[in-house]
Amino acid sequence: MSSDYKKTLKLPQTSFPMKANLKEKEPETLKFWAENDMYRRMVADREGAARYILHDGPPYANGHLHMGHALNKILKDIIVKSRHLAGFQAPYVPGWDCHGLPIEHKVSQELKAKGKTNLPAVTVRRLCREYAKKFVEIQRKEFKRLGVFGDWDDPYLTMHPSYEAATAMALCDFVERGSVYRGKKPIHWCLSCQTALAEAEVEYADETSPSVFVRFPLTDPKITDVFPMADPAKAYAVIWTTTPWTLPDNMAVAVHPDFDYVLVAAGDSQYVLARELLDSVRELFGWTDAAILAETPGASLEGLLARHPFYDRPSPIVTADYVTLDAGTGLVHTAPGHGREDYETGLRNGLEVLSPLDDSGRFLDVVPYFAGLTVFEANPKVIEKLTEVGHLLASKKLKHSYPHCWRCKEPVIFRATTQWFISMDAGELRQKALAAIEGDVEWIPAWGKERIHNMIAFRPDWCISRQRTWGVPILALLCESCDAAYNDAAWMRSVAGKFAGHERGCDYWFEAELADIVPAGLTCPQCGGSHFRKETDILDVWFDSGTSFAAVLEKRPELGFPADMYLEGSDQHRGWFHSSLLAAMGTRGVAPYRQVLTHGYVVDGDGRKMSKSLGNGMEPQEIIDKHGAEVLRLWTSAVDYRDDIRISDEILARLVEAYRRIRNTCRFILGNLSDFDPTLHDVAPEAMLPLDRFALDTVARGHERMAEAYGLYEFHKVFHTLHNLCVTDLSAFYLDILKDRLYVSAADSLERRSAQAALWRILTMLLRDMAPILSFTAEEVFRHAPACQRGPGDSVFTLEPLGDPAGWLLDDATRERLELVVALRGEVTRAIEPRRKAGEVGHSLETAVVLYLPDDMLAAVMSLGMDLREVFIVSQAALAPAAAAPADAEACETVAGALIGVSRAGGEKCARCWVYSLEMAGPAYPDLCPRCAAVVAAEGM
């Protein structure tokens, strides 16, 4: 092409770079957002609009961010930004969970390494506060690097005095309603951390335990009333357990009232066990001569007195419906001090709740044979004792799922200790919570409803006390004489009221003199004593975070109660969702959320859990350093987060390519809008050329689908729709066709301005569709667009909602005709391709095509008045009736009845547009087609 002619082409012009350089550019964008206080401007811009409140579940202020953190916060950011661009006021207050065992454990380790132990509570709390503050700052910086908007300058912290006061007041609310009690019950106890654990703080992992079958002497003469053939001198009840260490605390043997039990003669003894399990233990016990003597239902065994296998005390037979026939013997060793079901059975039958252990799990001196041993040290000793007394029938190792502490990963035990509880039945808390789950809350995905329903329906009373230092104290006084508790609600409120005004919040409880806390003249309601001590237990950390609705939603003026959305990982059905629901229903009678959304876990490309031992871990910073945060944001949107989310180098590489294509689409549009001013050059949709109108309709429909997907939190549909629009509908079709018209047509011609008007509207939609996910790139695109195209704001997040794009949509009949043209274009491309591969033509512009169409189809295409040569990117295109098709015309594969004739284009090649023309411009421009000659002449060349 003559260099002079090249100057007359309207080639793309933009400073928007092809290469993203996200790692270098993103910090510049973050600086721009910070300097312009973009989050607060977003909230201020929507003053008076309907509010949408996503309440942040607080991450733990411990360690650097991992991929789960990144996924979670980016999902929240996508929701907040999409709601903002939809016209809502969407404040977002991030928070941190600062109390609890993990931080105290870390601080204790650091102190132990320095040889410092048994420090005062106020000192330990100060060190914990400093530790939490350090990681709040670290994580805040890391969250902001992800492009997450929020009130980062004023987040909520569970260790803030006002938050601690609100948590303590929520406890007062429960006390006023009569829901709080103190009692001795078995709870999960970590021997290493020496504290009670909530269900959400227990993880299950495989553990190998000793499995023993033990016989309990059935010397009760009344056994003959049940089994006339029984001999009390040699009859035994056979139990099975995987916790031999609990046998010293055995108080009963449980049977199922409806199962059938048999008296079996084996050797010189008689044994009682479930009939259905007899065959499974014959070989194990070596019973080659076992014979059934009699049979009876379990209910008839109730009340018989067995004897403890190595202590001189009775062990009555009781009934319980939790006895199963899955394994064992159908008779269950019952220790009310070491199991939830055992405890309930003990209550029903008046059994002693025996648990003679200290906090480290060692048997007290009062326990014969095993004093001073830890429970796990006692296991082999108990087996030795059973062997010694002749009551061990069998012993083997069993690998099974066993509870472990979520923090130290050590096995935990059930241990009866004195704890504080919230009753699930007082005030009908369980029933109210279940009703809210079923009728007041939308669960996304829907299976979350059943999951949390079952957890609430069958959970025990809420153990809210922890034997630690770093947390909100349980406000109570304990009598020095009888250990009775005083926790009058009004007195509790007077103490809690001092937390908010104290520099270190609830440190007031630990710092204040006892005389300043004990009411004047207080006497113990149980024994009349007048000497008290402060309760040293703290509240369960899930109570802390579960009362965030009271400390944050109700207290922050920009927020409100209840929230529209709680969003966390699927493990929070037993964690934050769970405790928040109970706390809100128990104190407010209303669920704290209208919707609950859960996401899965991040796993590697093969679906395996990430771990250091497997070497398959990925960290957010690692990905940011290589690809930029934008690719992490795209990854978050690209998958259905409701299942476990896979990530790998291969997955990221595919997303980098997808990102590149979206970016290049934006760059092409920007480059071709450099001389377009909507106030001067706009073309109304109804005046646009058919192809431009069709492209605008296509993107508008995609925009509507994406808006709907954002509203339904289906971000993977947003990603796929956006990607397909950019790659297929725009780049591979519309923009490919448009290059000729944009580059070659006169600057102010209808052909060019129609295309630009469509591109401008398309870009306004794409920016709004991209911004919640590709925030950095949308901002970059927006700021590279000419000011006249952007509107009054200086950020993509100052854009107003687009409104209803219905005016940009085509009627169904017109769209159907245009879709026919698109299908025919595909057929033309398919027909030309073999000729290109054979070397007959080099480019599609070297061809001429004739479409032979059925009459109705011919009429439909002709009614559009489209330049088919442009659409098919050929030099000549003609239409003809199908009946006129020559014998060598090719039948279309996807358009029934249509045929195509392909030939080499006639005429000469235009030196400017490269289209072959049957007539050239004449002497002034002999190498140009008439179209190009007119443009060049108008420019004075």
PDB file of C-alpha atoms in Angstrom, residues 584-832:
ATOM      1  CA  ALA A 584     -29.489 -13.640  67.168  1.00  0.00           C
ATOM      2  CA  MET A 585     -32.500 -15.915  67.670  1.00  0.00           C
ATOM      3  CA  GLY A 586     -31.740 -16.191  71.384  1.00  0.00           C
ATOM      4  CA  THR A 587     -31.452 -12.435  71.968  1.00  0.00           C
ATOM      5  CA  ARG A 588     -33.374 -10.773  69.097  1.00  0.00           C
ATOM      6  CA  GLY A 589     -35.794 -13.451  67.932  1.00  0.00           C
ATOM      7  CA  VAL A 590     -34.726 -12.794  64.333  1.00  0.00           C
ATOM      8  CA  ALA A 591     -32.142 -14.460  62.087  1.00  0.00           C
ATOM      9  CA  PRO A 592     -29.141 -12.164  61.506  1.00  0.00           C
ATOM     10  CA  TYR A 593     -29.155 -12.786  57.749  1.00  0.00           C
ATOM     11  CA  ARG A 594     -31.594 -13.035  54.855  1.00  0.00           C
ATOM     12  CA  GLN A 595     -29.310 -15.075  52.626  1.00  0.00           C
ATOM     13  CA  VAL A 596     -26.414 -17.400  53.397  1.00  0.00           C
ATOM     14  CA  LEU A 597     -23.985 -18.326  50.643  1.00  0.00           C
ATOM     15  CA  THR A 598     -21.273 -20.945  51.022  1.00  0.00           C
ATOM     16  CA  HIS A 599     -18.255 -21.737  48.892  1.00  0.00           C
ATOM     17  CA  GLY A 600     -16.122 -24.856  48.741  1.00  0.00           C
ATOM     18  CA  TYR A 601     -12.463 -25.417  49.549  1.00  0.00           C
ATOM     19  CA  VAL A 602      -9.523 -24.634  47.291  1.00  0.00           C
ATOM     20  CA  VAL A 603      -7.859 -27.834  46.059  1.00  0.00           C
ATOM     21  CA  ASP A 604      -5.116 -28.581  43.552  1.00  0.00           C
ATOM     22  CA  GLY A 605      -5.647 -29.431  39.899  1.00  0.00           C
ATOM     23  CA  ASP A 606      -6.251 -33.108  40.759  1.00  0.00           C
ATOM     24  CA  GLY A 607      -8.820 -32.282  43.425  1.00  0.00           C
ATOM     25  CA  ARG A 608      -6.480 -32.989  46.339  1.00  0.00           C
ATOM     26  CA  LYS A 609      -6.352 -30.911  49.472  1.00  0.00           C
ATOM     27  CA  MET A 610      -3.368 -28.580  49.451  1.00  0.00           C
ATOM     28  CA  SER A 611      -0.667 -29.441  51.957  1.00  0.00           C
ATOM     29  CA  LYS A 612       3.025 -28.854  52.559  1.00  0.00           C
ATOM     30  CA  SER A 613       3.706 -32.590  52.653  1.00  0.00           C
ATOM     31  CA  LEU A 614       2.276 -33.050  49.152  1.00  0.00           C
ATOM     32  CA  GLY A 615       4.081 -29.959  47.888  1.00  0.00           C
ATOM     33  CA  ASN A 616       0.970 -28.904  45.978  1.00  0.00           C
ATOM     34  CA  GLY A 617       0.237 -25.639  47.773  1.00  0.00           C
ATOM     35  CA  MET A 618      -0.171 -22.248  46.143  1.00  0.00           C
ATOM     36  CA  GLU A 619      -0.157 -18.910  47.914  1.00  0.00           C
ATOM     37  CA  PRO A 620      -1.965 -15.771  46.719  1.00  0.00           C
ATOM     38  CA  GLN A 621       1.216 -13.706  46.770  1.00  0.00           C
ATOM     39  CA  GLU A 622       2.961 -16.257  44.581  1.00  0.00           C
ATOM     40  CA  ILE A 623       0.243 -15.883  41.939  1.00  0.00           C
ATOM     41  CA  ILE A 624       0.179 -12.078  42.254  1.00  0.00           C
ATOM     42  CA  ASP A 625       3.938 -11.906  41.764  1.00  0.00           C
ATOM     43  CA  LYS A 626       3.680 -13.989  38.599  1.00  0.00           C
ATOM     44  CA  HIS A 627       0.378 -12.979  37.019  1.00  0.00           C
ATOM     45  CA  GLY A 628      -1.129 -10.126  39.033  1.00  0.00           C
ATOM     46  CA  ALA A 629      -4.162 -10.078  41.323  1.00  0.00           C
ATOM     47  CA  GLU A 630      -6.458  -9.703  38.308  1.00  0.00           C
ATOM     48  CA  VAL A 631      -5.866 -13.317  37.301  1.00  0.00           C
ATOM     49  CA  LEU A 632      -6.755 -14.426  40.848  1.00  0.00           C
ATOM     50  CA  ARG A 633      -9.971 -12.437  40.567  1.00  0.00           C
ATOM     51  CA  LEU A 634     -10.714 -14.005  37.194  1.00  0.00           C
ATOM     52  CA  TRP A 635     -10.050 -17.486  38.643  1.00  0.00           C
ATOM     53  CA  THR A 636     -12.510 -16.763  41.456  1.00  0.00           C
ATOM     54  CA  SER A 637     -15.221 -15.927  38.945  1.00  0.00           C
ATOM     55  CA  ALA A 638     -14.460 -18.623  36.385  1.00  0.00           C
ATOM     56  CA  VAL A 639     -15.519 -21.645  38.425  1.00  0.00           C
ATOM     57  CA  ASP A 640     -18.640 -22.690  40.260  1.00  0.00           C
ATOM     58  CA  TYR A 641     -17.398 -21.844  43.738  1.00  0.00           C
ATOM     59  CA  ARG A 642     -20.214 -23.806  45.388  1.00  0.00           C
ATOM     60  CA  ASP A 643     -18.115 -26.954  44.884  1.00  0.00           C
ATOM     61  CA  ASP A 644     -14.441 -27.366  45.738  1.00  0.00           C
ATOM     62  CA  ILE A 645     -12.402 -25.050  43.540  1.00  0.00           C
ATOM     63  CA  ARG A 646      -9.381 -26.371  41.670  1.00  0.00           C
ATOM     64  CA  ILE A 647      -6.270 -24.336  40.948  1.00  0.00           C
ATOM     65  CA  SER A 648      -3.042 -25.226  39.193  1.00  0.00           C
ATOM     66  CA  ASP A 649      -0.481 -23.697  36.862  1.00  0.00           C
ATOM     67  CA  GLU A 650      -2.358 -25.179  33.924  1.00  0.00           C
ATOM     68  CA  ILE A 651      -5.665 -23.683  35.050  1.00  0.00           C
ATOM     69  CA  LEU A 652      -4.031 -20.296  35.587  1.00  0.00           C
ATOM     70  CA  ALA A 653      -2.390 -20.454  32.161  1.00  0.00           C
ATOM     71  CA  ARG A 654      -5.807 -20.928  30.538  1.00  0.00           C
ATOM     72  CA  LEU A 655      -7.157 -17.980  32.496  1.00  0.00           C
ATOM     73  CA  VAL A 656      -4.202 -15.807  31.494  1.00  0.00           C
ATOM     74  CA  GLU A 657      -5.085 -16.532  27.861  1.00  0.00           C
ATOM     75  CA  ALA A 658      -8.759 -15.769  28.520  1.00  0.00           C
ATOM     76  CA  TYR A 659      -7.752 -12.521  30.196  1.00  0.00           C
ATOM     77  CA  ARG A 660      -5.542 -11.597  27.229  1.00  0.00           C
ATOM     78  CA  ARG A 661      -8.460 -12.011  24.825  1.00  0.00           C
ATOM     79  CA  ILE A 662     -10.808  -9.908  26.926  1.00  0.00           C
ATOM     80  CA  ARG A 663      -8.144  -7.226  27.242  1.00  0.00           C
ATOM     81  CA  ASN A 664      -7.430  -7.206  23.502  1.00  0.00           C
ATOM     82  CA  THR A 665     -11.137  -6.821  22.743  1.00  0.00           C
ATOM     83  CA  CYS A 666     -11.230  -3.752  24.971  1.00  0.00           C
ATOM     84  CA  ARG A 667      -8.080  -2.411  23.335  1.00  0.00           C
ATOM     85  CA  PHE A 668      -9.557  -2.752  19.840  1.00  0.00           C
ATOM     86  CA  ILE A 669     -12.703  -0.890  20.890  1.00  0.00           C
ATOM     87  CA  LEU A 670     -10.722   1.882  22.578  1.00  0.00           C
ATOM     88  CA  GLY A 671      -8.472   2.269  19.536  1.00  0.00           C
ATOM     89  CA  ASN A 672     -11.430   2.758  17.237  1.00  0.00           C
ATOM     90  CA  LEU A 673     -13.187   5.288  19.454  1.00  0.00           C
ATOM     91  CA  SER A 674     -10.293   7.743  19.658  1.00  0.00           C
ATOM     92  CA  ASP A 675     -12.077  10.348  17.478  1.00  0.00           C
ATOM     93  CA  PHE A 676     -15.632   9.656  18.652  1.00  0.00           C
ATOM     94  CA  ASP A 677     -17.483  12.240  20.754  1.00  0.00           C
ATOM     95  CA  PRO A 678     -20.963  11.009  21.687  1.00  0.00           C
ATOM     96  CA  THR A 679     -22.263  14.558  21.928  1.00  0.00           C
ATOM     97  CA  LEU A 680     -21.263  15.232  18.297  1.00  0.00           C
ATOM     98  CA  HIS A 681     -21.098  11.907  16.492  1.00  0.00           C
ATOM     99  CA  ASP A 682     -23.633   9.594  18.090  1.00  0.00           C
ATOM    100  CA  VAL A 683     -26.000   7.559  15.957  1.00  0.00           C
ATOM    101  CA  ALA A 684     -29.215   6.409  17.585  1.00  0.00           C
ATOM    102  CA  PRO A 685     -29.728   2.640  17.585  1.00  0.00           C
ATOM    103  CA  GLU A 686     -32.655   2.823  15.208  1.00  0.00           C
ATOM    104  CA  ALA A 687     -30.493   4.700  12.688  1.00  0.00           C
ATOM    105  CA  MET A 688     -27.544   2.308  12.878  1.00  0.00           C
ATOM    106  CA  LEU A 689     -26.595  -0.023  10.071  1.00  0.00           C
ATOM    107  CA  PRO A 690     -28.084  -3.522  10.502  1.00  0.00           C
ATOM    108  CA  LEU A 691     -24.818  -5.190  11.502  1.00  0.00           C
ATOM    109  CA  ASP A 692     -24.118  -2.574  14.183  1.00  0.00           C
ATOM    110  CA  ARG A 693     -27.665  -2.873  15.458  1.00  0.00           C
ATOM    111  CA  PHE A 694     -27.252  -6.638  15.643  1.00  0.00           C
ATOM    112  CA  ALA A 695     -23.959  -6.377  17.555  1.00  0.00           C
ATOM    113  CA  LEU A 696     -25.495  -3.930  20.009  1.00  0.00           C
ATOM    114  CA  ASP A 697     -28.443  -6.270  20.510  1.00  0.00           C
ATOM    115  CA  THR A 698     -26.110  -9.250  21.051  1.00  0.00           C
ATOM    116  CA  VAL A 699     -24.060  -7.494  23.724  1.00  0.00           C
ATOM    117  CA  ALA A 700     -27.153  -5.989  25.384  1.00  0.00           C
ATOM    118  CA  ARG A 701     -28.641  -9.456  25.721  1.00  0.00           C
ATOM    119  CA  GLY A 702     -25.363 -10.706  27.167  1.00  0.00           C
ATOM    120  CA  HIS A 703     -25.336  -7.742  29.544  1.00  0.00           C
ATOM    121  CA  GLU A 704     -28.821  -8.684  30.761  1.00  0.00           C
ATOM    122  CA  ARG A 705     -27.711 -12.296  31.309  1.00  0.00           C
ATOM    123  CA  MET A 706     -24.680 -11.112  33.271  1.00  0.00           C
ATOM    124  CA  ALA A 707     -26.772  -8.730  35.381  1.00  0.00           C
ATOM    125  CA  GLU A 708     -29.093 -11.610  36.203  1.00  0.00           C
ATOM    126  CA  ALA A 709     -26.130 -13.883  36.993  1.00  0.00           C
ATOM    127  CA  TYR A 710     -24.641 -11.247  39.308  1.00  0.00           C
ATOM    128  CA  GLY A 711     -27.975 -11.024  41.102  1.00  0.00           C
ATOM    129  CA  LEU A 712     -28.020 -14.801  41.563  1.00  0.00           C
ATOM    130  CA  TYR A 713     -24.331 -14.924  42.602  1.00  0.00           C
ATOM    131  CA  GLU A 714     -23.567 -17.155  39.593  1.00  0.00           C
ATOM    132  CA  PHE A 715     -20.283 -15.497  38.743  1.00  0.00           C
ATOM    133  CA  HIS A 716     -19.061 -18.362  36.572  1.00  0.00           C
ATOM    134  CA  LYS A 717     -21.914 -17.512  34.209  1.00  0.00           C
ATOM    135  CA  VAL A 718     -20.726 -13.901  34.159  1.00  0.00           C
ATOM    136  CA  PHE A 719     -17.214 -15.023  33.251  1.00  0.00           C
ATOM    137  CA  HIS A 720     -18.306 -17.391  30.489  1.00  0.00           C
ATOM    138  CA  THR A 721     -20.763 -14.888  29.036  1.00  0.00           C
ATOM    139  CA  LEU A 722     -18.180 -12.095  29.082  1.00  0.00           C
ATOM    140  CA  HIS A 723     -15.481 -14.315  27.617  1.00  0.00           C
ATOM    141  CA  ASN A 724     -17.739 -15.653  24.852  1.00  0.00           C
ATOM    142  CA  LEU A 725     -18.925 -12.154  23.975  1.00  0.00           C
ATOM    143  CA  CYS A 726     -15.364 -10.883  23.651  1.00  0.00           C
ATOM    144  CA  VAL A 727     -13.879 -13.883  21.895  1.00  0.00           C
ATOM    145  CA  THR A 728     -16.719 -15.169  19.726  1.00  0.00           C
ATOM    146  CA  ASP A 729     -19.438 -12.558  19.214  1.00  0.00           C
ATOM    147  CA  LEU A 730     -17.114  -9.578  19.064  1.00  0.00           C
ATOM    148  CA  SER A 731     -13.524 -10.454  18.118  1.00  0.00           C
ATOM    149  CA  ALA A 732     -14.220 -13.420  15.841  1.00  0.00           C
ATOM    150  CA  PHE A 733     -17.334 -11.946  14.238  1.00  0.00           C
ATOM    151  CA  TYR A 734     -18.340  -8.318  14.604  1.00  0.00           C
ATOM    152  CA  LEU A 735     -14.955  -6.681  15.101  1.00  0.00           C
ATOM    153  CA  ASP A 736     -13.386  -8.840  12.411  1.00  0.00           C
ATOM    154  CA  ILE A 737     -15.993  -7.639   9.923  1.00  0.00           C
ATOM    155  CA  LEU A 738     -15.857  -4.062  11.178  1.00  0.00           C
ATOM    156  CA  LYS A 739     -12.160  -3.442  10.506  1.00  0.00           C
ATOM    157  CA  ASP A 740     -12.775  -2.650   6.831  1.00  0.00           C
ATOM    158  CA  ARG A 741     -15.502  -0.127   7.559  1.00  0.00           C
ATOM    159  CA  LEU A 742     -13.710   1.515  10.494  1.00  0.00           C
ATOM    160  CA  TYR A 743     -10.354   1.851   8.761  1.00  0.00           C
ATOM    161  CA  VAL A 744     -11.463   2.643   5.209  1.00  0.00           C
ATOM    162  CA  SER A 745     -14.654   4.726   5.459  1.00  0.00           C
ATOM    163  CA  ALA A 746     -14.640   8.498   5.688  1.00  0.00           C
ATOM    164  CA  ALA A 747     -14.158   9.749   9.247  1.00  0.00           C
ATOM    165  CA  ASP A 748     -17.598  11.290   9.569  1.00  0.00           C
ATOM    166  CA  SER A 749     -19.515   8.880   7.379  1.00  0.00           C
ATOM    167  CA  LEU A 750     -22.600   7.059   8.605  1.00  0.00           C
ATOM    168  CA  GLU A 751     -20.780   3.775   8.022  1.00  0.00           C
ATOM    169  CA  ARG A 752     -18.050   4.699  10.481  1.00  0.00           C
ATOM    170  CA  ARG A 753     -20.080   6.669  13.014  1.00  0.00           C
ATOM    171  CA  SER A 754     -22.727   3.922  13.166  1.00  0.00           C
ATOM    172  CA  ALA A 755     -20.027   1.420  14.044  1.00  0.00           C
ATOM    173  CA  GLN A 756     -18.461   3.759  16.610  1.00  0.00           C
ATOM    174  CA  ALA A 757     -21.817   4.491  18.227  1.00  0.00           C
ATOM    175  CA  ALA A 758     -22.383   0.769  18.629  1.00  0.00           C
ATOM    176  CA  LEU A 759     -18.853   0.237  19.982  1.00  0.00           C
ATOM    177  CA  TRP A 760     -19.270   3.058  22.488  1.00  0.00           C
ATOM    178  CA  ARG A 761     -22.480   1.562  23.850  1.00  0.00           C
ATOM    179  CA  ILE A 762     -20.906  -1.900  23.857  1.00  0.00           C
ATOM    180  CA  LEU A 763     -17.952  -0.584  25.862  1.00  0.00           C
ATOM    181  CA  THR A 764     -20.260   1.069  28.417  1.00  0.00           C
ATOM    182  CA  MET A 765     -21.873  -2.329  28.990  1.00  0.00           C
ATOM    183  CA  LEU A 766     -18.624  -4.284  29.061  1.00  0.00           C
ATOM    184  CA  LEU A 767     -17.111  -1.905  31.611  1.00  0.00           C
ATOM    185  CA  ARG A 768     -20.019  -2.445  33.991  1.00  0.00           C
ATOM    186  CA  ASP A 769     -19.922  -6.190  33.384  1.00  0.00           C
ATOM    187  CA  MET A 770     -16.159  -6.415  33.927  1.00  0.00           C
ATOM    188  CA  ALA A 771     -15.673  -4.047  36.848  1.00  0.00           C
ATOM    189  CA  PRO A 772     -16.846  -6.283  39.736  1.00  0.00           C
ATOM    190  CA  ILE A 773     -14.468  -9.053  38.616  1.00  0.00           C
ATOM    191  CA  LEU A 774     -11.709  -7.441  36.528  1.00  0.00           C
ATOM    192  CA  SER A 775     -11.595  -4.292  38.631  1.00  0.00           C
ATOM    193  CA  PHE A 776      -8.041  -3.297  37.759  1.00  0.00           C
ATOM    194  CA  THR A 777      -8.544  -3.754  34.027  1.00  0.00           C
ATOM    195  CA  ALA A 778     -11.963  -2.082  33.940  1.00  0.00           C
ATOM    196  CA  GLU A 779     -10.433   0.920  35.704  1.00  0.00           C
ATOM    197  CA  GLU A 780      -7.549   0.987  33.239  1.00  0.00           C
ATOM    198  CA  VAL A 781      -9.889   0.785  30.255  1.00  0.00           C
ATOM    199  CA  PHE A 782     -12.123   3.506  31.684  1.00  0.00           C
ATOM    200  CA  ARG A 783      -9.236   5.880  32.278  1.00  0.00           C
ATOM    201  CA  HIS A 784      -7.873   5.335  28.752  1.00  0.00           C
ATOM    202  CA  ALA A 785     -11.217   6.171  27.178  1.00  0.00           C
ATOM    203  CA  PRO A 786     -11.588   9.805  26.000  1.00  0.00           C
ATOM    204  CA  ALA A 787     -13.148  11.971  28.716  1.00  0.00           C
ATOM    205  CA  CYS A 788     -16.146  12.759  26.530  1.00  0.00           C
ATOM    206  CA  GLN A 789     -17.088   9.052  26.507  1.00  0.00           C
ATOM    207  CA  ARG A 790     -16.789   8.416  30.244  1.00  0.00           C
ATOM    208  CA  GLY A 791     -19.322  10.707  31.827  1.00  0.00           C
ATOM    209  CA  PRO A 792     -18.681  13.032  34.769  1.00  0.00           C
ATOM    210  CA  GLY A 793     -16.778  10.565  36.988  1.00  0.00           C
ATOM    211  CA  ASP A 794     -13.075   9.806  37.066  1.00  0.00           C
ATOM    212  CA  SER A 795     -13.362   6.089  37.916  1.00  0.00           C
ATOM    213  CA  VAL A 796     -15.230   3.141  36.517  1.00  0.00           C
ATOM    214  CA  PHE A 797     -16.831   2.859  39.959  1.00  0.00           C
ATOM    215  CA  THR A 798     -18.407   6.311  39.611  1.00  0.00           C
ATOM    216  CA  LEU A 799     -20.507   5.052  36.689  1.00  0.00           C
ATOM    217  CA  GLU A 800     -24.250   5.227  37.207  1.00  0.00           C
ATOM    218  CA  PRO A 801     -26.390   2.138  36.629  1.00  0.00           C
ATOM    219  CA  LEU A 802     -26.935   1.631  32.930  1.00  0.00           C
ATOM    220  CA  GLY A 803     -30.671   1.310  33.223  1.00  0.00           C
ATOM    221  CA  ASP A 804     -32.876  -0.871  31.089  1.00  0.00           C
ATOM    222  CA  PRO A 805     -31.154  -1.616  27.746  1.00  0.00           C
ATOM    223  CA  ALA A 806     -34.456  -2.734  26.228  1.00  0.00           C
ATOM    224  CA  GLY A 807     -34.253   0.123  23.716  1.00  0.00           C
ATOM    225  CA  TRP A 808     -31.082  -1.423  22.355  1.00  0.00           C
ATOM    226  CA  LEU A 809     -32.720  -4.793  21.682  1.00  0.00           C
ATOM    227  CA  LEU A 810     -34.061  -5.947  18.363  1.00  0.00           C
ATOM    228  CA  ASP A 811     -37.480  -7.438  17.864  1.00  0.00           C
ATOM    229  CA  ASP A 812     -37.475 -11.215  17.541  1.00  0.00           C
ATOM    230  CA  ALA A 813     -38.263 -11.261  13.817  1.00  0.00           C
ATOM    231  CA  THR A 814     -35.421  -8.913  12.879  1.00  0.00           C
ATOM    232  CA  ARG A 815     -32.984 -10.770  15.108  1.00  0.00           C
ATOM    233  CA  GLU A 816     -34.011 -14.081  13.552  1.00  0.00           C
ATOM    234  CA  ARG A 817     -33.227 -12.715  10.064  1.00  0.00           C
ATOM    235  CA  LEU A 818     -29.849 -11.398  11.235  1.00  0.00           C
ATOM    236  CA  GLU A 819     -29.007 -14.712  12.874  1.00  0.00           C
ATOM    237  CA  LEU A 820     -29.651 -16.306   9.510  1.00  0.00           C
ATOM    238  CA  VAL A 821     -26.998 -14.023   7.998  1.00  0.00           C
ATOM    239  CA  VAL A 822     -24.577 -15.041  10.777  1.00  0.00           C
ATOM    240  CA  ALA A 823     -25.215 -18.710   9.981  1.00  0.00           C
ATOM    241  CA  LEU A 824     -24.676 -18.046   6.278  1.00  0.00           C
ATOM    242  CA  ARG A 825     -21.385 -16.302   7.061  1.00  0.00           C
ATOM    243  CA  GLY A 826     -20.219 -19.460   8.781  1.00  0.00           C
ATOM    244  CA  GLU A 827     -21.175 -21.477   5.717  1.00  0.00           C
ATOM    245  CA  VAL A 828     -19.286 -19.069   3.427  1.00  0.00           C
ATOM    246  CA  THR A 829     -16.166 -19.326   5.596  1.00  0.00           C
ATOM    247  CA  ARG A 830     -16.442 -23.124   5.529  1.00  0.00           C
ATOM    248  CA  ALA A 831     -16.813 -23.151   1.724  1.00  0.00           C
ATOM    249  CA  ILE A 832     -13.774 -20.907   1.167  1.00  0.00           C
TER     250      ILE A 832
END
